[in-house]
Structure formats: structure tokens, C-alpha cells
Amino acid sequence: MTDQPIVVIDAGSYSLSETSIAGAGQRLAEIAQVLSQRYTVRVITRSASDTVDLAAAEKVALGEEAARAIATADAVMFFDTPDRDRIELAVAHRRLIIGECRAPIEHMSYPSVLACADPTGEHQRFLGTYRRLLEVTHHFLCRSQVERAALLATLCAFGRITPADIARSWTLDHLITAVPVGFSRHGLEAADAVKPVHMADFLWTGGIWAFFEPLMLVEAMKILRDRGVDASAAFLHAAPTEDTRSTITEVGEAIDGLELGDRVHLHTKPVALSERDQYVKAAQAYVCIARPGAENETGTRLRLRDTWLHGIPTIIDPHGISGDLVAREHLGVVLREPSADSLADALQQVKSGAVGRPGRRMERLYENSMAAFMDWLDKELRGG
């Protein structure tokens, strides 16, 4: 038994496996690492032989073990795309519920959704769970101030904000805490412990989704070849999934068609999280070009963690809050009019040394940025 409050974190649909974890899963794992320094933390996740390092947090299996963990918890935390039944279980046990929930906008572009006979009905699976979490969550986490502002309007429309809330706090800090995208000390120490291994000069470090422009990087590399610039690029996470397979296929065909196989690499084997840092540390810049769209206007790209942690510049589009962050914090190059030519210019500037490294940003350490949230949680759980 422990005298520490028990916080259960439900990973929902997110994998915490070393070889299939994505940005949201990594954020969840690092938040669990930080909370485990102060509370007894139990993480509900699918069974995997290679679950990522959760520090002092304990792994909990699905099914009866998960149900027991929720029943004995003091607080339960849910992230995007959570399990609806476990939400209802936390409600039934009257647990303190914490939610980091973003509107399921990007899901409307998933090939797996669009291929259904009724895409709108299929999307309701995500939307219904999101709405339910808005109804029952006692405290919300957000990844940026823009996401916080969007959530405030949504909560007002749902009747979740009352005059009593405003009387309690004009800023509603008792209801929402912004915990910007960052990294944990555990993650920092793991990154510092590995030696850089060169995969390519320029890395596309995140997923290859339909709402991004990965072909632009391929075309930019052709331009650099034609200019006589010696450079290489790689798509670090090109292991295909149901919703990325068609886009990855297009990228592969473009590489072959432009005869860039010696310069552009599609890394189709899953990269273990424990091995990932060696490649990102050796890169000269990260590339993340997206199309204009609602998802990019409302969501912070989790891959910016790499720049804040490793101090390596990001080359990005201006479509949304992520580009604004890169410009405001001088994290790299924002392509005001994204094209293969403008991207090639930016890559060439990096190669020539004209783009400086932004350096590590310790203000993005979760131990720092989560302090206000953990103070709130202490008061709620310990009556202090």
C-alpha cells in the first residue's frame, strides 16, 4: 500500500510500444514519468513486450486489471481518442477526471474514415467520445495557449463554464492548465546518453499524413541535386499504417521517378523510441511542411519537441500555430510561401551554415511546465 495519491493514466488507443509509439504516446509517457515523481502512477495500455520506459509509473493491462486500477484511483487522466467504457467507469466510481482532449478534426481526413460507406457516421465514434469527455472532465490540459482558447469557447457552448467559475477565477485556471509540448527530464537524460548516428542531413521526423506535403521535400532534394548541392534527406517514420500507406507509396514512387534513391531514404522499418534520438541528434534540420487546414490552425505539432530538446532547427510552413511558434521563438525557418523551390532554398541555407541552431529550451521541460497543474492536483487530492 502507499500513502501517495494514485493517478491512473489511460493510454486509450495510443501505443506505448517502443517500435510503434507516436508523438502523442511519447507526450503521454513523459507526462507519466513526471507525475510518477510525486504520485503513484499506473498507466493503462495495450500489452506489449517492448513498452517504453515509464520511469516509476506502473503498467496496467486492459480488462479486469484496468477496471480495478480505475476503481482504486484518486484521479484518472484521459488523452485524445480514449476508451469510452473506461470513461464511464471513472464516472461511475466518481473519480477526479483529467482530460487532454482535442477536437477530432484530423480524423475526418483519415483514409480509413473516408473509405467507409458512411464517413460521417464513422467519425461519430471519435466525436461522441470527445463530447462525453468534455461533459465529465473536472480539469483539462492543453498543449498551447491557442488550444486553450479554442477549448474555452467549446466549454462555454457545452455549458461547462458558469458564472460561478468566472467568479472563482477570471482565467479559469482551476479548470484548464496549459502544459506546452516539451520533454521530461527522463527524456532529456536518455537523449544525452546516446551518440549521434547519421541517417540524413534533413529528417522528416513525424508521420506522413495526408494533410502534410511530404512530396515537397522530395522535389526540393531534386532541385538541390540539380544545383550541385551535396545533401541527403530521410523520412524517419515511413513504416506504413492503414492511414499513411497511400501517401508513403506516393512518396516512394516520386523518389524512384526522380532517381533520388541515393539522396532520399524512406525508412520503412519501425524505429524504436530508445534508438530514435541517435538519428535526430545527427541531423542538420527537421522538415515539417503541411497544407493549409483546420487541423494545423488548431493543433501544435508534437514533433517540435525535437527542436526544443536537441536545439536543431525546424523548417516549417506558416499554416497555423506551429509556424507561429517557430517564428516567434526563432526555432528555424518558416516558409512564407511553401514550394519545392522555397524549401530547397531553406535547405541550402542550412547546409551553408546560414541558419543558426536555436539551442535547447529548458523552459519546455515538463517538470517546469507541469508545476502549476501538479499544485492544483495536490490541492484536490490532498485537500491542501
Short mmCIF file of C-alpha atoms in Angstrom, two decimals:
data_model
loop_
_atom_site.label_atom_id
_atom_site.label_comp_id
_atom_site.label_asym_id
_atom_site.label_seq_id
_atom_site.Cartn_x
_atom_site.Cartn_y
_atom_site.Cartn_z
CA MET A 1 0.00 0.00 0.00
CA THR A 2 1.09 3.59 -0.48
CA ASP A 3 0.22 6.87 1.16
CA GLN A 4 0.71 8.70 -2.12
CA PRO A 5 -2.38 9.61 -4.15
CA ILE A 6 -2.95 7.23 -7.05
CA VAL A 7 -3.18 8.70 -10.55
CA VAL A 8 -4.26 6.35 -13.33
CA ILE A 9 -3.37 7.39 -16.88
CA ASP A 10 -5.36 5.73 -19.65
CA ALA A 11 -3.39 5.48 -22.89
CA GLY A 12 -6.59 4.74 -24.81
CA SER A 13 -5.81 3.88 -28.43
CA TYR A 14 -2.24 5.14 -28.24
CA SER A 15 0.52 2.57 -28.44
CA LEU A 16 3.31 2.74 -25.87
CA SER A 17 5.39 0.13 -27.67
CA GLU A 18 8.98 1.13 -28.45
CA THR A 19 8.50 0.49 -32.16
CA SER A 20 5.02 1.89 -32.73
CA ILE A 21 4.76 4.83 -30.33
CA ALA A 22 3.90 8.18 -31.96
CA GLY A 23 4.15 11.77 -30.77
CA ALA A 24 1.02 11.70 -28.62
CA GLY A 25 2.10 8.48 -26.97
CA GLN A 26 5.51 9.93 -26.23
CA ARG A 27 3.94 13.00 -24.64
CA LEU A 28 1.70 10.75 -22.54
CA ALA A 29 4.66 8.63 -21.43
CA GLU A 30 6.75 11.66 -20.47
CA ILE A 31 3.89 13.19 -18.51
CA ALA A 32 3.55 9.87 -16.70
CA GLN A 33 7.27 9.94 -15.90
CA VAL A 34 6.96 13.38 -14.33
CA LEU A 35 3.80 12.59 -12.35
CA SER A 36 5.40 9.40 -11.02
CA GLN A 37 7.94 11.53 -9.17
CA ARG A 38 5.11 12.86 -6.99
CA TYR A 39 2.29 10.29 -7.11
CA THR A 40 1.71 6.59 -7.54
CA VAL A 41 1.06 6.42 -11.28
CA ARG A 42 -0.49 3.49 -13.11
CA VAL A 43 -0.72 3.53 -16.92
CA ILE A 44 -3.41 1.52 -18.68
CA THR A 45 -2.02 0.35 -22.00
CA ARG A 46 -2.22 -2.46 -24.51
CA SER A 47 0.07 -5.40 -23.82
CA ALA A 48 3.49 -5.10 -25.48
CA SER A 49 6.80 -6.81 -24.91
CA ASP A 50 8.64 -3.56 -25.56
CA THR A 51 6.69 -0.92 -23.62
CA VAL A 52 8.64 2.34 -23.40
CA ASP A 53 10.35 3.37 -20.18
CA LEU A 54 7.70 4.86 -17.88
CA ALA A 55 10.16 5.59 -15.02
CA ALA A 56 8.41 4.87 -11.71
CA ALA A 57 4.97 4.55 -13.31
CA GLU A 58 3.44 1.06 -13.34
CA LYS A 59 1.98 -0.59 -16.43
CA VAL A 60 -1.61 -1.87 -16.14
CA ALA A 61 -3.16 -4.36 -18.56
CA LEU A 62 -6.53 -3.89 -20.24
CA GLY A 63 -9.64 -5.63 -18.93
CA GLU A 64 -10.16 -6.50 -15.27
CA GLU A 65 -6.80 -5.11 -14.16
CA ALA A 66 -7.63 -1.75 -15.73
CA ALA A 67 -11.07 -1.75 -14.12
CA ARG A 68 -9.53 -2.39 -10.68
CA ALA A 69 -6.99 0.39 -11.22
CA ILE A 70 -9.71 2.91 -12.02
CA ALA A 71 -11.84 1.76 -9.09
CA THR A 72 -8.97 2.34 -6.64
CA ALA A 73 -7.61 5.54 -8.21
CA ASP A 74 -7.82 9.02 -6.78
CA ALA A 75 -7.69 10.57 -10.25
CA VAL A 76 -7.93 9.24 -13.80
CA MET A 77 -6.35 11.00 -16.76
CA PHE A 78 -7.51 10.52 -20.35
CA PHE A 79 -5.89 11.69 -23.57
CA ASP A 80 -7.14 12.01 -27.17
CA THR A 81 -9.17 9.06 -28.53
CA PRO A 82 -9.79 7.46 -25.12
CA ASP A 83 -11.77 4.31 -24.38
CA ARG A 84 -15.43 5.24 -23.84
CA ASP A 85 -16.18 2.36 -21.48
CA ARG A 86 -13.31 3.31 -19.17
CA ILE A 87 -14.50 6.91 -19.14
CA GLU A 88 -17.89 5.69 -17.92
CA LEU A 89 -16.18 3.50 -15.33
CA ALA A 90 -14.32 6.51 -13.94
CA VAL A 91 -17.59 8.44 -13.83
CA ALA A 92 -19.39 5.58 -12.07
CA HIS A 93 -16.67 5.46 -9.39
CA ARG A 94 -16.86 9.25 -9.02
CA ARG A 95 -13.15 9.70 -9.67
CA LEU A 96 -11.48 13.01 -10.33
CA ILE A 97 -11.19 13.10 -14.15
CA ILE A 98 -8.46 14.94 -16.01
CA GLY A 99 -8.57 15.19 -19.80
CA GLU A 100 -6.22 16.30 -22.52
CA CYS A 101 -8.73 16.17 -25.31
CA ARG A 102 -8.55 17.86 -28.69
CA ALA A 103 -11.42 18.01 -31.14
CA PRO A 104 -11.13 15.10 -33.62
CA ILE A 105 -10.62 17.30 -36.68
CA GLU A 106 -7.73 15.42 -38.29
CA HIS A 107 -9.70 12.16 -38.08
CA MET A 108 -12.02 13.45 -40.79
CA SER A 109 -9.15 13.20 -43.28
CA TYR A 110 -8.11 9.63 -42.38
CA PRO A 111 -8.35 7.26 -45.37
CA SER A 112 -9.83 4.62 -43.03
CA VAL A 113 -12.70 7.00 -42.24
CA LEU A 114 -13.21 8.29 -45.78
CA ALA A 115 -13.30 4.74 -47.17
CA CYS A 116 -16.35 3.84 -45.08
CA ALA A 117 -19.79 3.75 -46.65
CA ASP A 118 -20.83 6.41 -44.13
CA PRO A 119 -17.76 8.56 -43.28
CA THR A 120 -19.84 10.92 -41.12
CA GLY A 121 -21.23 8.05 -39.11
CA GLU A 122 -17.77 6.52 -38.72
CA HIS A 123 -16.41 9.84 -37.46
CA GLN A 124 -19.16 9.92 -34.82
CA ARG A 125 -17.21 7.24 -32.92
CA PHE A 126 -14.49 9.79 -32.26
CA LEU A 127 -16.82 12.75 -31.87
CA GLY A 128 -19.15 11.05 -29.39
CA THR A 129 -16.29 10.08 -27.09
CA TYR A 130 -14.81 13.57 -27.32
CA ARG A 131 -18.13 15.14 -26.36
CA ARG A 132 -18.54 12.79 -23.43
CA LEU A 133 -15.09 13.65 -22.12
CA LEU A 134 -15.96 17.35 -22.35
CA GLU A 135 -19.02 16.67 -20.21
CA VAL A 136 -17.35 14.72 -17.39
CA THR A 137 -13.80 16.09 -17.13
CA HIS A 138 -13.05 18.10 -13.99
CA HIS A 139 -9.80 19.62 -15.24
CA PHE A 140 -8.37 19.96 -18.75
CA LEU A 141 -4.80 20.04 -20.04
CA CYS A 142 -3.92 21.86 -23.28
CA ARG A 143 -0.81 21.82 -25.42
CA SER A 144 -0.76 25.55 -26.19
CA GLN A 145 -2.49 28.83 -25.41
CA VAL A 146 -4.25 28.70 -28.79
CA GLU A 147 -5.68 25.28 -27.96
CA ARG A 148 -6.67 26.60 -24.54
CA ALA A 149 -8.59 29.48 -26.15
CA ALA A 150 -10.38 27.09 -28.52
CA LEU A 151 -11.31 24.82 -25.63
CA LEU A 152 -12.70 27.73 -23.61
CA ALA A 153 -15.16 28.55 -26.39
CA THR A 154 -16.16 24.88 -26.67
CA LEU A 155 -16.71 24.54 -22.93
CA CYS A 156 -18.84 27.67 -22.91
CA ALA A 157 -21.01 26.23 -25.70
CA PHE A 158 -21.35 22.99 -23.71
CA GLY A 159 -22.43 24.85 -20.58
CA ARG A 160 -19.33 23.70 -18.72
CA ILE A 161 -18.37 27.24 -17.71
CA THR A 162 -20.71 29.02 -15.34
CA PRO A 163 -20.81 32.45 -13.70
CA ALA A 164 -19.55 30.74 -10.55
CA ASP A 165 -16.44 29.63 -12.45
CA ILE A 166 -15.72 33.16 -13.63
CA ALA A 167 -16.30 34.48 -10.11
CA ARG A 168 -13.77 31.95 -8.84
CA SER A 169 -11.14 32.80 -11.47
CA TRP A 170 -11.24 35.16 -14.43
CA THR A 171 -8.56 33.00 -16.06
CA LEU A 172 -10.30 29.71 -15.20
CA ASP A 173 -7.03 28.19 -14.01
CA HIS A 174 -8.99 25.84 -11.76
CA LEU A 175 -10.50 24.34 -14.92
CA ILE A 176 -7.73 24.40 -17.54
CA THR A 177 -3.93 24.28 -17.43
CA ALA A 178 -1.72 24.79 -20.47
CA VAL A 179 1.17 22.29 -20.48
CA PRO A 180 3.06 23.16 -23.67
CA VAL A 181 4.61 20.45 -25.81
CA GLY A 182 8.03 19.64 -24.40
CA PHE A 183 10.08 16.86 -22.85
CA SER A 184 10.70 15.29 -19.45
CA ARG A 185 13.99 15.20 -17.58
CA HIS A 186 13.93 11.45 -18.08
CA GLY A 187 13.68 12.01 -21.84
CA LEU A 188 16.42 14.63 -21.75
CA GLU A 189 18.81 12.32 -19.92
CA ALA A 190 18.06 9.46 -22.31
CA ALA A 191 18.75 11.71 -25.30
CA ASP A 192 22.01 12.98 -23.85
CA ALA A 193 23.21 9.43 -23.20
CA VAL A 194 23.26 8.34 -26.86
CA LYS A 195 25.82 9.17 -29.54
CA PRO A 196 24.64 10.77 -32.80
CA VAL A 197 24.27 8.43 -35.78
CA HIS A 198 23.90 9.99 -39.22
CA MET A 199 20.91 8.84 -41.25
CA ALA A 200 20.48 12.00 -43.32
CA ASP A 201 21.17 15.74 -43.21
CA PHE A 202 17.46 16.55 -43.21
CA LEU A 203 14.86 14.47 -41.41
CA TRP A 204 11.10 14.33 -41.81
CA THR A 205 10.64 13.29 -38.19
CA GLY A 206 6.91 12.71 -37.86
CA GLY A 207 4.14 10.76 -39.57
CA ILE A 208 3.44 11.02 -43.28
CA TRP A 209 -0.20 12.03 -43.15
CA ALA A 210 -2.46 13.11 -45.99
CA PHE A 211 -2.66 16.68 -44.65
CA PHE A 212 1.14 17.12 -44.92
CA GLU A 213 3.25 17.82 -48.02
CA PRO A 214 5.98 15.16 -47.95
CA LEU A 215 6.36 15.21 -51.76
CA MET A 216 7.64 18.77 -51.46
CA LEU A 217 10.74 17.51 -49.66
CA VAL A 218 11.41 15.00 -52.44
CA GLU A 219 11.05 17.70 -55.09
CA ALA A 220 13.30 20.07 -53.11
CA MET A 221 16.00 17.41 -52.96
CA LYS A 222 15.90 17.14 -56.77
CA ILE A 223 16.41 20.89 -57.00
CA LEU A 224 19.42 20.66 -54.68
CA ARG A 225 20.87 17.86 -56.81
CA ASP A 226 20.41 19.99 -59.93
CA ARG A 227 22.18 22.86 -58.16
CA GLY A 228 25.08 20.61 -57.26
CA VAL A 229 24.41 20.74 -53.51
CA ASP A 230 25.56 17.62 -51.68
CA ALA A 231 22.70 16.78 -49.30
CA SER A 232 20.60 13.88 -48.10
CA ALA A 233 17.12 13.53 -46.61
CA ALA A 234 15.15 10.77 -44.91
CA PHE A 235 11.61 10.10 -43.80
CA LEU A 236 12.34 8.65 -40.37
CA HIS A 237 8.92 7.12 -39.71
CA ALA A 238 7.85 5.60 -43.02
CA ALA A 239 6.60 2.29 -41.68
CA PRO A 240 3.15 2.23 -43.33
CA THR A 241 -0.11 2.18 -41.39
CA GLU A 242 -3.67 1.98 -42.65
CA ASP A 243 -3.94 5.77 -42.79
CA THR A 244 -0.46 6.55 -44.16
CA ARG A 245 0.15 3.73 -46.64
CA SER A 246 -1.17 5.52 -49.74
CA THR A 247 0.84 8.69 -49.04
CA ILE A 248 4.02 6.72 -48.33
CA THR A 249 3.53 4.85 -51.60
CA GLU A 250 3.29 8.18 -53.48
CA VAL A 251 6.49 9.40 -51.83
CA GLY A 252 8.31 6.19 -52.76
CA GLU A 253 7.18 6.43 -56.36
CA ALA A 254 8.35 10.05 -56.52
CA ILE A 255 11.80 9.11 -55.17
CA ASP A 256 12.12 6.37 -57.79
CA GLY A 257 10.73 8.50 -60.61
CA LEU A 258 13.19 11.33 -59.91
CA GLU A 259 16.05 8.85 -59.41
CA LEU A 260 16.77 10.16 -55.92
CA GLY A 261 17.34 6.81 -54.22
CA ASP A 262 20.90 7.80 -53.32
CA ARG A 263 19.75 11.05 -51.69
CA VAL A 264 16.31 10.43 -50.18
CA HIS A 265 15.61 7.49 -47.90
CA LEU A 266 12.22 6.10 -46.86
CA HIS A 267 12.94 4.37 -43.55
CA THR A 268 10.19 1.75 -43.68
CA LYS A 269 11.37 -0.24 -40.68
CA PRO A 270 9.88 0.81 -37.31
CA VAL A 271 12.32 2.91 -35.27
CA ALA A 272 12.46 2.11 -31.56
CA LEU A 273 11.99 5.16 -29.36
CA SER A 274 15.20 4.26 -27.50
CA GLU A 275 17.08 4.43 -30.82
CA ARG A 276 15.38 7.49 -32.26
CA ASP A 277 17.50 10.16 -30.56
CA GLN A 278 20.71 8.98 -32.22
CA TYR A 279 19.30 9.87 -35.63
CA VAL A 280 17.63 13.16 -34.74
CA LYS A 281 20.76 14.35 -32.91
CA ALA A 282 22.84 13.91 -36.05
CA ALA A 283 20.53 15.84 -38.38
CA GLN A 284 21.18 19.40 -39.56
CA ALA A 285 17.47 20.30 -39.68
CA TYR A 286 14.00 18.83 -39.37
CA VAL A 287 11.37 19.32 -42.07
CA CYS A 288 7.62 19.52 -41.49
CA ILE A 289 5.54 21.02 -44.29
CA ALA A 290 1.75 20.84 -44.08
CA ARG A 291 -1.16 22.02 -46.16
CA PRO A 292 -3.43 24.85 -45.01
CA GLY A 293 -6.23 23.37 -42.94
CA ALA A 294 -8.26 23.40 -39.75
CA GLU A 295 -6.09 20.76 -38.08
CA ASN A 296 -2.96 22.85 -38.45
CA GLU A 297 -4.74 26.01 -37.30
CA THR A 298 -5.84 24.40 -34.05
CA GLY A 299 -3.11 21.91 -33.11
CA THR A 300 0.54 22.14 -32.07
CA ARG A 301 2.74 19.67 -33.94
CA LEU A 302 4.23 17.35 -31.38
CA ARG A 303 7.38 16.86 -33.45
CA LEU A 304 8.55 20.35 -32.38
CA ARG A 305 9.69 18.51 -29.24
CA ASP A 306 12.79 17.53 -31.21
CA THR A 307 13.82 21.13 -31.80
CA TRP A 308 13.18 22.20 -28.21
CA LEU A 309 15.11 19.19 -26.89
CA HIS A 310 18.01 18.92 -29.36
CA GLY A 311 18.31 22.55 -30.40
CA ILE A 312 18.21 21.68 -34.11
CA PRO A 313 16.22 23.97 -36.45
CA THR A 314 12.86 23.09 -37.93
CA ILE A 315 11.83 24.12 -41.44
CA ILE A 316 8.08 24.56 -41.47
CA ASP A 317 5.09 26.08 -43.27
CA PRO A 318 3.20 29.14 -41.94
CA HIS A 319 -0.18 27.41 -41.80
CA GLY A 320 -1.21 27.55 -38.16
CA ILE A 321 0.14 27.88 -34.66
CA SER A 322 3.22 25.68 -35.17
CA GLY A 323 4.66 28.03 -37.78
CA ASP A 324 3.90 30.94 -35.46
CA LEU A 325 5.83 29.21 -32.68
CA VAL A 326 8.87 28.61 -34.89
CA ALA A 327 8.89 32.26 -35.97
CA ARG A 328 8.30 33.72 -32.51
CA GLU A 329 10.85 31.52 -30.74
CA HIS A 330 13.42 31.62 -33.58
CA LEU A 331 13.39 27.83 -33.91
CA GLY A 332 14.26 27.61 -37.58
CA VAL A 333 12.86 28.73 -40.95
CA VAL A 334 9.20 29.44 -41.75
CA LEU A 335 8.43 29.17 -45.47
CA ARG A 336 6.04 32.06 -46.05
CA GLU A 337 5.04 30.67 -49.47
CA PRO A 338 5.83 26.94 -49.29
CA SER A 339 7.04 25.38 -52.52
CA ALA A 340 9.75 22.98 -53.63
CA ASP A 341 11.91 25.98 -54.58
CA SER A 342 11.50 27.83 -51.28
CA LEU A 343 12.13 24.62 -49.35
CA ALA A 344 15.25 23.93 -51.41
CA ASP A 345 16.45 27.47 -50.65
CA ALA A 346 15.97 26.89 -46.92
CA LEU A 347 17.74 23.52 -47.01
CA GLN A 348 20.64 25.09 -48.90
CA GLN A 349 20.86 27.86 -46.30
CA VAL A 350 21.12 25.24 -43.58
CA LYS A 351 23.87 23.40 -45.48
CA SER A 352 25.82 26.65 -45.92
CA GLY A 353 25.63 27.44 -42.21
CA ALA A 354 23.41 30.49 -42.68
CA VAL A 355 20.74 29.12 -40.32
CA GLY A 356 21.80 29.02 -36.69
CA ARG A 357 20.87 26.36 -34.17
CA PRO A 358 18.23 27.56 -31.71
CA GLY A 359 19.69 25.61 -28.79
CA ARG A 360 17.89 23.55 -26.16
CA ARG A 361 14.94 25.24 -24.46
CA MET A 362 14.76 24.21 -20.79
CA GLU A 363 11.52 26.13 -20.29
CA ARG A 364 9.94 23.26 -22.23
CA LEU A 365 10.89 20.78 -19.51
CA TYR A 366 7.68 19.17 -18.24
CA GLU A 367 8.95 19.27 -14.67
CA ASN A 368 8.76 23.05 -15.02
CA SER A 369 5.67 23.48 -17.20
CA MET A 370 3.58 20.98 -15.19
CA ALA A 371 4.26 22.64 -11.82
CA ALA A 372 1.02 24.65 -11.77
CA PHE A 373 -1.04 21.62 -12.73
CA MET A 374 0.56 19.44 -10.04
CA ASP A 375 -0.03 22.17 -7.44
CA TRP A 376 -3.72 22.14 -8.42
CA LEU A 377 -3.77 18.35 -8.29
CA ASP A 378 -2.17 18.36 -4.82
CA LYS A 379 -4.89 20.63 -3.50
CA GLU A 380 -7.60 18.44 -4.99
CA LEU A 381 -6.16 15.12 -3.85
CA ARG A 382 -4.64 16.10 -0.52
CA GLY A 383 -7.14 18.72 0.49
CA GLY A 384 -4.30 21.22 0.78
#
